[in-house]
mmCIF file of C-alpha atoms and ligand atoms in Angstrom:
data_model
loop_
_atom_site.group_PDB
_atom_site.id
_atom_site.type_symbol
_atom_site.label_atom_id
_atom_site.label_comp_id
_atom_site.label_asym_id
_atom_site.label_seq_id
_atom_site.Cartn_x
_atom_site.Cartn_y
_atom_site.Cartn_z
ATOM 1 C CA MET A 5 -21.483 -62.147 78.384
ATOM 2 C CA PRO A 6 -22.577 -65.433 76.549
ATOM 3 C CA GLY A 7 -20.810 -68.304 76.126
ATOM 4 C CA LEU A 8 -20.979 -68.650 72.689
ATOM 5 C CA MET A 9 -21.474 -66.448 69.731
ATOM 6 C CA ARG A 10 -22.446 -66.596 66.063
ATOM 7 C CA SER A 11 -18.969 -65.557 64.194
ATOM 8 C CA ALA A 12 -18.448 -65.419 59.778
ATOM 9 C CA ILE A 13 -15.954 -67.629 59.458
ATOM 10 C CA LEU A 14 -13.474 -67.183 56.340
ATOM 11 C CA VAL A 15 -12.722 -70.947 55.737
ATOM 12 C CA GLU A 16 -11.010 -70.280 52.657
ATOM 13 C CA PRO A 17 -10.519 -67.890 49.230
ATOM 14 C CA GLY A 18 -14.641 -67.832 48.273
ATOM 15 C CA ARG A 19 -15.883 -69.603 51.632
ATOM 16 C CA ILE A 20 -17.693 -67.850 53.901
ATOM 17 C CA GLU A 21 -19.109 -70.259 57.372
ATOM 18 C CA LEU A 22 -21.307 -68.890 60.276
ATOM 19 C CA ARG A 23 -20.698 -70.777 63.469
ATOM 20 C CA GLU A 24 -20.481 -71.108 66.707
ATOM 21 C CA VAL A 25 -17.178 -69.680 68.961
ATOM 22 C CA PRO A 26 -16.429 -68.918 71.556
ATOM 23 C CA ALA A 27 -17.001 -65.229 72.984
ATOM 24 C CA PRO A 28 -14.429 -62.818 74.233
ATOM 25 C CA GLN A 29 -13.588 -61.855 77.280
ATOM 26 C CA ALA A 30 -12.270 -57.730 78.159
ATOM 27 C CA PRO A 31 -8.370 -58.395 78.260
ATOM 28 C CA PRO A 32 -7.130 -56.635 81.312
ATOM 29 C CA GLY A 33 -7.330 -52.143 79.809
ATOM 30 C CA GLY A 34 -9.772 -53.469 77.357
ATOM 31 C CA ILE A 35 -13.038 -54.061 76.166
ATOM 32 C CA VAL A 36 -16.285 -56.148 74.595
ATOM 33 C CA VAL A 37 -18.269 -54.851 71.990
ATOM 34 C CA ARG A 38 -21.215 -55.813 70.820
ATOM 35 C CA VAL A 39 -20.897 -55.255 67.345
ATOM 36 C CA ARG A 40 -23.786 -53.382 66.063
ATOM 37 C CA ALA A 41 -22.831 -51.989 62.771
ATOM 38 C CA ALA A 42 -19.327 -53.316 60.119
ATOM 39 C CA LEU A 43 -19.011 -52.466 56.729
ATOM 40 C CA THR A 44 -17.612 -54.797 54.165
ATOM 41 C CA ASP A 45 -14.174 -53.209 52.935
ATOM 42 C CA GLY A 46 -12.028 -53.657 49.697
ATOM 43 C CA THR A 47 -9.593 -55.513 52.012
ATOM 44 C CA ASP A 48 -11.905 -57.667 52.945
ATOM 45 C CA LEU A 49 -12.206 -58.604 49.430
ATOM 46 C CA LYS A 50 -9.402 -58.909 48.535
ATOM 47 C CA ALA A 51 -9.031 -61.399 51.490
ATOM 48 C CA TYR A 52 -12.143 -63.369 49.903
ATOM 49 C CA ARG A 53 -11.310 -63.159 46.490
ATOM 50 C CA ARG A 54 -7.587 -64.646 46.661
ATOM 51 C CA GLY A 55 -6.595 -64.486 50.798
ATOM 52 C CA HIS A 56 -4.271 -62.287 52.399
ATOM 53 C CA PRO A 57 -0.781 -62.687 53.803
ATOM 54 C CA GLN A 58 -2.128 -60.982 56.882
ATOM 55 C CA MET A 59 -4.971 -63.617 57.120
ATOM 56 C CA PRO A 60 -4.570 -66.351 57.538
ATOM 57 C CA MET A 61 -7.047 -69.378 56.802
ATOM 58 C CA PRO A 62 -9.638 -69.726 58.677
ATOM 59 C CA THR A 63 -9.996 -66.766 59.950
ATOM 60 C CA PRO A 64 -13.029 -64.517 61.369
ATOM 61 C CA PHE A 65 -12.556 -61.220 59.722
ATOM 62 C CA GLY A 66 -13.952 -57.680 59.540
ATOM 63 C CA HIS A 67 -12.216 -54.431 61.029
ATOM 64 C CA GLU A 68 -14.467 -51.707 60.200
ATOM 65 C CA PHE A 69 -17.267 -50.640 62.895
ATOM 66 C CA SER A 70 -18.755 -49.981 66.380
ATOM 67 C CA GLY A 71 -20.922 -50.563 69.375
ATOM 68 C CA ASP A 72 -21.722 -50.841 72.570
ATOM 69 C CA VAL A 73 -19.314 -51.931 75.984
ATOM 70 C CA ALA A 74 -20.872 -54.947 76.813
ATOM 71 C CA ALA A 75 -17.563 -55.938 79.339
ATOM 72 C CA ALA A 76 -14.893 -54.061 80.278
ATOM 73 C CA GLY A 77 -11.345 -54.986 81.891
ATOM 74 C CA ALA A 78 -9.337 -54.978 85.042
ATOM 75 C CA GLY A 79 -8.263 -51.130 85.151
ATOM 76 C CA LEU A 80 -10.693 -48.940 82.531
ATOM 77 C CA SER A 81 -11.483 -46.136 83.614
ATOM 78 C CA ARG A 82 -12.874 -44.289 79.992
ATOM 79 C CA PHE A 83 -15.786 -46.639 79.238
ATOM 80 C CA SER A 84 -17.723 -48.489 80.882
ATOM 81 C CA VAL A 85 -20.580 -51.141 80.396
ATOM 82 C CA GLY A 86 -23.041 -49.788 78.127
ATOM 83 C CA ASP A 87 -21.064 -47.161 76.855
ATOM 84 C CA ALA A 88 -21.788 -46.806 72.423
ATOM 85 C CA VAL A 89 -18.568 -46.543 71.012
ATOM 86 C CA MET A 90 -17.062 -46.471 67.725
ATOM 87 C CA CYS A 91 -12.854 -47.825 67.378
ATOM 88 C CA VAL A 92 -10.777 -48.541 64.302
ATOM 89 C CA HIS A 93 -9.436 -51.970 64.579
ATOM 90 C CA SER A 94 -5.343 -51.229 65.549
ATOM 91 C CA ALA A 95 -2.953 -48.869 67.311
ATOM 92 C CA PRO A 96 0.203 -47.724 67.367
ATOM 93 C CA CYS A 97 3.099 -49.398 69.921
ATOM 94 C CA GLY A 98 4.218 -45.405 71.157
ATOM 95 C CA ALA A 99 7.842 -46.407 71.528
ATOM 96 C CA CYS A 100 9.178 -47.714 68.280
ATOM 97 C CA TYR A 101 11.373 -45.846 66.487
ATOM 98 C CA TRP A 102 9.388 -44.556 64.297
ATOM 99 C CA CYS A 103 5.870 -44.292 66.923
ATOM 100 C CA GLY A 104 9.288 -41.590 68.220
ATOM 101 C CA ARG A 105 8.992 -39.223 65.110
ATOM 102 C CA GLY A 106 5.462 -39.364 64.441
ATOM 103 C CA GLN A 107 4.991 -41.936 61.793
ATOM 104 C CA GLU A 108 2.304 -44.223 63.762
ATOM 105 C CA GLU A 109 0.884 -45.379 60.495
ATOM 106 C CA LEU A 110 4.683 -47.213 60.405
ATOM 107 C CA CYS A 111 4.668 -48.690 63.617
ATOM 108 C CA GLU A 112 6.718 -52.286 63.571
ATOM 109 C CA SER A 113 3.405 -53.861 65.876
ATOM 110 C CA VAL A 114 0.322 -51.549 64.227
ATOM 111 C CA MET A 115 0.008 -54.414 61.629
ATOM 112 C CA SER A 116 0.420 -57.614 63.682
ATOM 113 C CA THR A 117 -1.558 -56.176 66.320
ATOM 114 C CA LYS A 118 -4.776 -55.678 65.174
ATOM 115 C CA ILE A 119 -8.116 -57.452 65.466
ATOM 116 C CA LEU A 120 -10.147 -58.452 63.556
ATOM 117 C CA GLY A 121 -13.224 -60.485 63.977
ATOM 118 C CA ALA A 122 -15.997 -57.402 62.893
ATOM 119 C CA TYR A 123 -18.375 -59.633 61.441
ATOM 120 C CA ALA A 124 -19.417 -61.468 64.526
ATOM 121 C CA GLU A 125 -21.587 -60.919 67.769
ATOM 122 C CA TYR A 126 -19.030 -59.483 69.628
ATOM 123 C CA ILE A 127 -15.553 -57.851 68.720
ATOM 124 C CA GLU A 128 -12.532 -57.887 71.494
ATOM 125 C CA VAL A 129 -11.071 -54.664 71.926
ATOM 126 C CA PRO A 130 -7.358 -54.747 73.474
ATOM 127 C CA ALA A 131 -6.358 -51.828 76.294
ATOM 128 C CA HIS A 132 -3.682 -50.046 73.395
ATOM 129 C CA ILE A 133 -6.996 -49.393 71.009
ATOM 130 C CA VAL A 134 -8.761 -48.143 73.858
ATOM 131 C CA GLU A 135 -6.627 -45.725 75.058
ATOM 132 C CA GLN A 136 -5.898 -44.437 71.628
ATOM 133 C CA ASN A 137 -8.371 -44.616 69.147
ATOM 134 C CA CYS A 138 -11.628 -45.493 70.637
ATOM 135 C CA TYR A 139 -14.367 -42.953 70.491
ATOM 136 C CA ARG A 140 -17.480 -42.554 72.087
ATOM 137 C CA LYS A 141 -20.199 -42.238 68.910
ATOM 138 C CA PRO A 142 -22.713 -39.812 70.039
ATOM 139 C CA PRO A 143 -26.231 -40.546 70.158
ATOM 140 C CA ASP A 144 -27.429 -38.839 67.356
ATOM 141 C CA LEU A 145 -24.589 -40.281 65.391
ATOM 142 C CA SER A 146 -26.466 -43.859 63.396
ATOM 143 C CA TYR A 147 -24.008 -47.028 64.194
ATOM 144 C CA VAL A 148 -23.374 -47.477 60.517
ATOM 145 C CA ALA A 149 -22.218 -43.798 60.585
ATOM 146 C CA ALA A 150 -20.130 -44.193 63.258
ATOM 147 C CA ALA A 151 -18.376 -47.703 61.708
ATOM 148 C CA PHE A 152 -17.109 -45.493 58.823
ATOM 149 C CA LEU A 153 -14.156 -44.502 61.123
ATOM 150 C CA GLU A 154 -11.400 -46.794 59.826
ATOM 151 C CA PRO A 155 -11.781 -46.041 56.050
ATOM 152 C CA LEU A 156 -12.005 -42.346 57.192
ATOM 153 C CA SER A 157 -9.391 -42.208 59.403
ATOM 154 C CA CYS A 158 -7.439 -44.143 55.943
ATOM 155 C CA VAL A 159 -8.230 -41.294 53.265
ATOM 156 C CA VAL A 160 -7.349 -38.639 55.963
ATOM 157 C CA HIS A 161 -4.429 -39.797 56.520
ATOM 158 C CA SER A 162 -4.161 -40.167 52.546
ATOM 159 C CA ILE A 163 -4.946 -36.144 51.765
ATOM 160 C CA GLU A 164 -3.084 -34.833 54.893
ATOM 161 C CA TYR A 165 0.259 -36.966 54.007
ATOM 162 C CA ALA A 166 -0.413 -35.916 50.130
ATOM 163 C CA GLY A 167 -0.081 -32.417 51.622
ATOM 164 C CA PHE A 168 -1.722 -30.785 48.822
ATOM 165 C CA ALA A 169 -1.346 -26.651 48.447
ATOM 166 C CA GLU A 170 -4.280 -24.651 49.795
ATOM 167 C CA GLY A 171 -6.872 -24.794 46.425
ATOM 168 C CA SER A 172 -5.153 -27.408 44.737
ATOM 169 C CA THR A 173 -7.341 -29.849 42.315
ATOM 170 C CA VAL A 174 -7.132 -32.323 42.571
ATOM 171 C CA ALA A 175 -8.086 -35.219 40.638
ATOM 172 C CA VAL A 176 -9.466 -39.051 42.008
ATOM 173 C CA MET A 177 -8.528 -41.402 39.894
ATOM 174 C CA GLY A 178 -12.034 -44.301 41.436
ATOM 175 C CA ASP A 179 -15.342 -44.201 42.171
ATOM 176 C CA GLY A 180 -15.161 -47.163 44.842
ATOM 177 C CA GLY A 181 -15.802 -46.340 48.134
ATOM 178 C CA PHE A 182 -12.153 -44.817 48.791
ATOM 179 C CA GLY A 183 -12.085 -43.180 45.679
ATOM 180 C CA ILE A 184 -15.740 -41.236 46.724
ATOM 181 C CA LEU A 185 -14.725 -41.023 50.191
ATOM 182 C CA HIS A 186 -11.022 -39.062 49.500
ATOM 183 C CA ALA A 187 -12.895 -36.769 46.691
ATOM 184 C CA ALA A 188 -15.903 -35.817 49.273
ATOM 185 C CA LEU A 189 -13.266 -35.612 52.079
ATOM 186 C CA LEU A 190 -10.698 -33.232 49.464
ATOM 187 C CA GLN A 191 -14.293 -31.037 48.712
ATOM 188 C CA HIS A 192 -15.071 -30.628 51.991
ATOM 189 C CA ASP A 193 -11.791 -29.294 53.093
ATOM 190 C CA GLY A 194 -11.897 -26.915 50.217
ATOM 191 C CA PHE A 195 -9.320 -28.366 47.319
ATOM 192 C CA ARG A 196 -11.510 -28.924 43.534
ATOM 193 C CA ALA A 197 -12.061 -32.810 43.629
ATOM 194 C CA VAL A 198 -12.317 -34.107 39.846
ATOM 195 C CA LEU A 199 -13.731 -37.258 40.451
ATOM 196 C CA PHE A 200 -12.860 -40.162 37.352
ATOM 197 C CA GLY A 201 -14.949 -43.404 37.164
ATOM 198 C CA ARG A 202 -16.448 -46.502 35.557
ATOM 199 C CA ARG A 203 -20.344 -46.644 37.122
ATOM 200 C CA GLU A 204 -23.235 -44.481 36.157
ATOM 201 C CA GLU A 205 -24.523 -45.154 40.320
ATOM 202 C CA ARG A 206 -21.265 -44.565 41.267
ATOM 203 C CA LEU A 207 -21.607 -41.245 39.159
ATOM 204 C CA ALA A 208 -24.653 -40.191 40.810
ATOM 205 C CA LEU A 209 -23.391 -41.056 44.635
ATOM 206 C CA ALA A 210 -21.101 -38.687 44.114
ATOM 207 C CA ARG A 211 -22.800 -35.875 42.997
ATOM 208 C CA SER A 212 -24.852 -36.355 45.930
ATOM 209 C CA LEU A 213 -22.257 -36.516 48.810
ATOM 210 C CA GLY A 214 -21.319 -32.874 46.658
ATOM 211 C CA VAL A 215 -18.273 -33.166 44.124
ATOM 212 C CA GLY A 216 -18.490 -31.383 42.166
ATOM 213 C CA ASP A 217 -16.859 -32.284 38.658
ATOM 214 C CA VAL A 218 -17.374 -36.204 38.226
ATOM 215 C CA VAL A 219 -16.377 -37.703 34.744
ATOM 216 C CA ASP A 220 -17.059 -40.790 33.069
ATOM 217 C CA ALA A 221 -13.699 -42.386 32.312
ATOM 218 C CA ARG A 222 -15.468 -44.456 29.387
ATOM 219 C CA SER A 223 -16.287 -41.370 27.871
ATOM 220 C CA GLN A 224 -14.100 -39.136 28.549
ATOM 221 C CA ASP A 225 -10.640 -38.717 28.013
ATOM 222 C CA PRO A 226 -8.881 -38.665 32.072
ATOM 223 C CA SER A 227 -5.929 -36.635 30.863
ATOM 224 C CA ALA A 228 -8.166 -34.634 27.914
ATOM 225 C CA THR A 229 -10.482 -33.468 30.175
ATOM 226 C CA ILE A 230 -8.019 -32.940 33.571
ATOM 227 C CA ARG A 231 -6.053 -30.911 30.739
ATOM 228 C CA ALA A 232 -9.525 -28.760 29.950
ATOM 229 C CA LEU A 233 -9.826 -28.364 33.444
ATOM 230 C CA THR A 234 -6.405 -26.743 34.699
ATOM 231 C CA GLN A 235 -5.773 -24.055 31.359
ATOM 232 C CA GLY A 236 -3.860 -27.202 30.147
ATOM 233 C CA ARG A 237 -1.463 -26.920 32.927
ATOM 234 C CA GLY A 238 -2.543 -31.180 34.249
ATOM 235 C CA ALA A 239 -3.740 -31.697 37.970
ATOM 236 C CA ASP A 240 -2.456 -30.463 40.859
ATOM 237 C CA GLY A 241 -2.784 -33.415 42.780
ATOM 238 C CA LEU A 242 -3.767 -36.723 41.740
ATOM 239 C CA ILE A 243 -5.033 -39.445 44.291
ATOM 240 C CA GLU A 244 -5.307 -43.408 42.546
ATOM 241 C CA CYS A 245 -7.752 -44.710 44.182
ATOM 242 C CA THR A 246 -8.034 -47.442 41.570
ATOM 243 C CA GLY A 247 -5.311 -50.039 42.735
ATOM 244 C CA ARG A 248 -5.230 -50.615 39.048
ATOM 245 C CA GLN A 249 -1.718 -50.948 36.674
ATOM 246 C CA GLU A 250 -2.212 -49.067 34.004
ATOM 247 C CA VAL A 251 -4.108 -46.216 36.187
ATOM 248 C CA TRP A 252 -0.639 -46.494 38.536
ATOM 249 C CA GLU A 253 1.535 -45.674 35.261
ATOM 250 C CA GLN A 254 -0.483 -42.904 34.026
ATOM 251 C CA ALA A 255 -1.038 -41.468 36.713
ATOM 252 C CA PRO A 256 2.008 -39.207 36.781
ATOM 253 C CA HIS A 257 1.170 -37.895 33.549
ATOM 254 C CA LEU A 258 -1.556 -36.883 34.773
ATOM 255 C CA VAL A 259 -0.623 -34.144 36.673
ATOM 256 C CA ARG A 260 1.596 -30.580 36.498
ATOM 257 C CA ARG A 261 4.834 -30.088 36.678
ATOM 258 C CA GLY A 262 5.425 -30.073 39.772
ATOM 259 C CA GLY A 263 2.214 -31.549 40.738
ATOM 260 C CA ILE A 264 2.159 -34.450 43.679
ATOM 261 C CA VAL A 265 1.146 -37.574 42.595
ATOM 262 C CA SER A 266 -0.298 -40.047 45.828
ATOM 263 C CA PHE A 267 -1.137 -44.245 45.240
ATOM 264 C CA PHE A 268 -3.413 -45.221 48.200
ATOM 265 C CA GLY A 269 -4.713 -47.847 45.783
ATOM 266 C CA GLY A 270 -2.156 -50.431 46.327
ATOM 267 C CA LEU A 271 -1.533 -53.875 43.634
ATOM 268 C CA PRO A 272 -0.320 -56.891 44.130
ATOM 269 C CA ALA A 273 2.735 -57.674 45.927
ATOM 270 C CA GLU A 274 4.393 -59.243 42.224
ATOM 271 C CA ALA A 275 3.762 -56.041 40.399
ATOM 272 C CA ARG A 276 5.900 -54.027 39.002
ATOM 273 C CA VAL A 277 5.395 -50.498 38.039
ATOM 274 C CA ALA A 278 7.349 -48.021 34.477
ATOM 275 C CA PHE A 279 6.737 -44.125 34.610
ATOM 276 C CA SER A 280 9.429 -42.008 32.381
ATOM 277 C CA ALA A 281 12.683 -41.194 34.402
ATOM 278 C CA ALA A 282 12.494 -37.533 33.052
ATOM 279 C CA ARG A 283 9.035 -37.028 33.855
ATOM 280 C CA LEU A 284 9.832 -37.134 37.110
ATOM 281 C CA HIS A 285 13.124 -35.370 37.261
ATOM 282 C CA TYR A 286 12.377 -32.270 34.554
ATOM 283 C CA ASP A 287 9.166 -31.455 35.346
ATOM 284 C CA GLU A 288 9.369 -32.446 39.786
ATOM 285 C CA VAL A 289 6.911 -34.771 40.017
ATOM 286 C CA ARG A 290 6.515 -36.054 43.735
ATOM 287 C CA LEU A 291 5.637 -39.755 43.874
ATOM 288 C CA THR A 292 4.010 -40.052 47.256
ATOM 289 C CA SER A 293 2.384 -43.960 49.138
ATOM 290 C CA PRO A 294 0.294 -43.474 52.232
ATOM 291 C CA PHE A 295 -0.377 -46.153 54.421
ATOM 292 C CA HIS A 296 -2.769 -47.083 56.649
ATOM 293 C CA PHE A 297 -3.126 -44.213 59.718
ATOM 294 C CA THR A 298 -1.944 -42.080 62.485
ATOM 295 C CA PRO A 299 -4.038 -41.942 66.371
ATOM 296 C CA ARG A 300 -4.078 -37.792 65.124
ATOM 297 C CA ALA A 301 -6.216 -38.697 61.442
ATOM 298 C CA VAL A 302 -8.489 -40.966 63.220
ATOM 299 C CA ARG A 303 -9.494 -38.349 65.636
ATOM 300 C CA ARG A 304 -10.325 -35.651 62.978
ATOM 301 C CA ALA A 305 -12.249 -39.089 61.744
ATOM 302 C CA TYR A 306 -13.936 -39.146 64.954
ATOM 303 C CA GLU A 307 -14.314 -35.033 64.474
ATOM 304 C CA LEU A 308 -15.581 -35.257 60.881
ATOM 305 C CA LEU A 309 -18.586 -37.842 61.316
ATOM 306 C CA ALA A 310 -18.800 -36.430 65.176
ATOM 307 C CA GLN A 311 -20.026 -33.224 63.710
ATOM 308 C CA HIS A 312 -22.412 -34.459 60.602
ATOM 309 C CA ARG A 313 -19.504 -32.556 58.705
ATOM 310 C CA LEU A 314 -19.783 -35.739 56.064
ATOM 311 C CA ASN A 315 -22.254 -38.446 55.172
ATOM 312 C CA PRO A 316 -21.131 -41.307 54.434
ATOM 313 C CA LEU A 317 -24.350 -43.208 54.371
ATOM 314 C CA PRO A 318 -25.227 -42.761 50.510
ATOM 315 C CA LEU A 319 -21.968 -45.080 50.249
ATOM 316 C CA VAL A 320 -23.994 -47.806 51.801
ATOM 317 C CA THR A 321 -25.527 -50.107 49.597
ATOM 318 C CA GLN A 322 -27.272 -52.125 51.910
ATOM 319 C CA THR A 323 -27.331 -53.178 55.044
ATOM 320 C CA VAL A 324 -27.979 -56.943 55.911
ATOM 321 C CA PRO A 325 -28.308 -59.200 58.713
ATOM 322 C CA LEU A 326 -25.410 -61.816 60.047
ATOM 323 C CA ALA A 327 -25.859 -64.399 58.020
ATOM 324 C CA GLN A 328 -25.799 -62.434 55.023
ATOM 325 C CA VAL A 329 -21.944 -62.141 55.368
ATOM 326 C CA ALA A 330 -21.480 -64.508 52.213
ATOM 327 C CA ALA A 331 -24.269 -63.906 50.319
ATOM 328 C CA VAL A 332 -22.696 -60.044 50.020
ATOM 329 C CA PHE A 333 -19.525 -61.413 49.917
ATOM 330 C CA GLU A 334 -20.875 -63.105 46.424
ATOM 331 C CA ARG A 335 -22.625 -59.965 45.384
ATOM 332 C CA LEU A 336 -19.684 -57.668 46.255
ATOM 333 C CA ASP A 337 -17.979 -60.695 43.819
ATOM 334 C CA GLY A 338 -20.142 -60.142 41.528
ATOM 335 C CA GLY A 339 -19.485 -56.203 40.868
ATOM 336 C CA GLU A 340 -22.782 -55.297 43.146
ATOM 337 C CA GLY A 341 -22.814 -52.030 45.847
ATOM 338 C CA VAL A 342 -19.509 -50.073 46.764
ATOM 339 C CA LYS A 343 -20.554 -50.955 50.511
ATOM 340 C CA PHE A 344 -23.146 -53.419 52.954
ATOM 341 C CA ALA A 345 -23.605 -52.626 56.023
ATOM 342 C CA ILE A 346 -23.216 -56.136 58.631
ATOM 343 C CA GLU A 347 -26.204 -56.102 62.030
ATOM 344 C CA PRO A 348 -24.900 -58.839 63.658
HETATM 345 ZN ZN1 ZN B 424 5.245 -48.348 67.718
HETATM 346 ZN ZN1 ZN B 425 -11.366 -50.357 56.170
#
């Protein structure tokens, strides 16, 4: 391990600097990963644009990554130096009230013990993550594809949590990376996904991933389109992936009586939304709001990637070196691309 490494630091909203910082040391039971691929994510973009309550600046950032074990801490037997690994950036404590009830995504310490800093040459992965949420990367899976473990875990948890019945028609609102990943996984799992978006290149991308019903919401009204596809009933389920208030408020009106609405895309902390109470009550519309993921979801995401059952690579707009992190976020801020892969 070298003494210093290069790391992209989010100094303040809108300003990223590449700095030389001390390289991490492997903690007991943990590892240091030489990052081979790190992906940009909507959370990173949000932090870049307006700051983030969980990311006091200046801060290293980036949390979707894969790489090689560069150092192993005392007492570690699962991995050795040189192993190619794919990890997520958090893991539950296993001891709190929520962990005891199988709701590890709500673990009291899952957020406070997460790691950031994948836009760097090395990242330290502590023991609790290594034990629960790190996997060996298969040789025939690329580092970039392996870095999708974290976003795909979110999507696996989201779909599982919504509890759609077999064969459901599920509308997905939003053609960002998460909307497209949801539609692709729904389709893979035997649901009928109907993806609504507003950008031609992203809709084409969804089609290339096998999503059958892809709708341009600029020219086709979502409500009329969904009704036309469901004999006038409305969708069995809906997943909100735009993070826009008007779409949240419209969502309960796009599902059928007894339908399920899942709010995946978050709104700003101060947002308040309004629905028709009668619609929820008399039509038994169920609202759910998944957060984060469980180790079980990470395992399934790993299997989907390792067995090549879902190819996420079309979602990568471009692969760039670490020196271009700042340029990449300028481009994302300007609306360009879906996800970029950084190769430090
Ligand atoms: Zn816990
Ligand atoms: Zn992510």
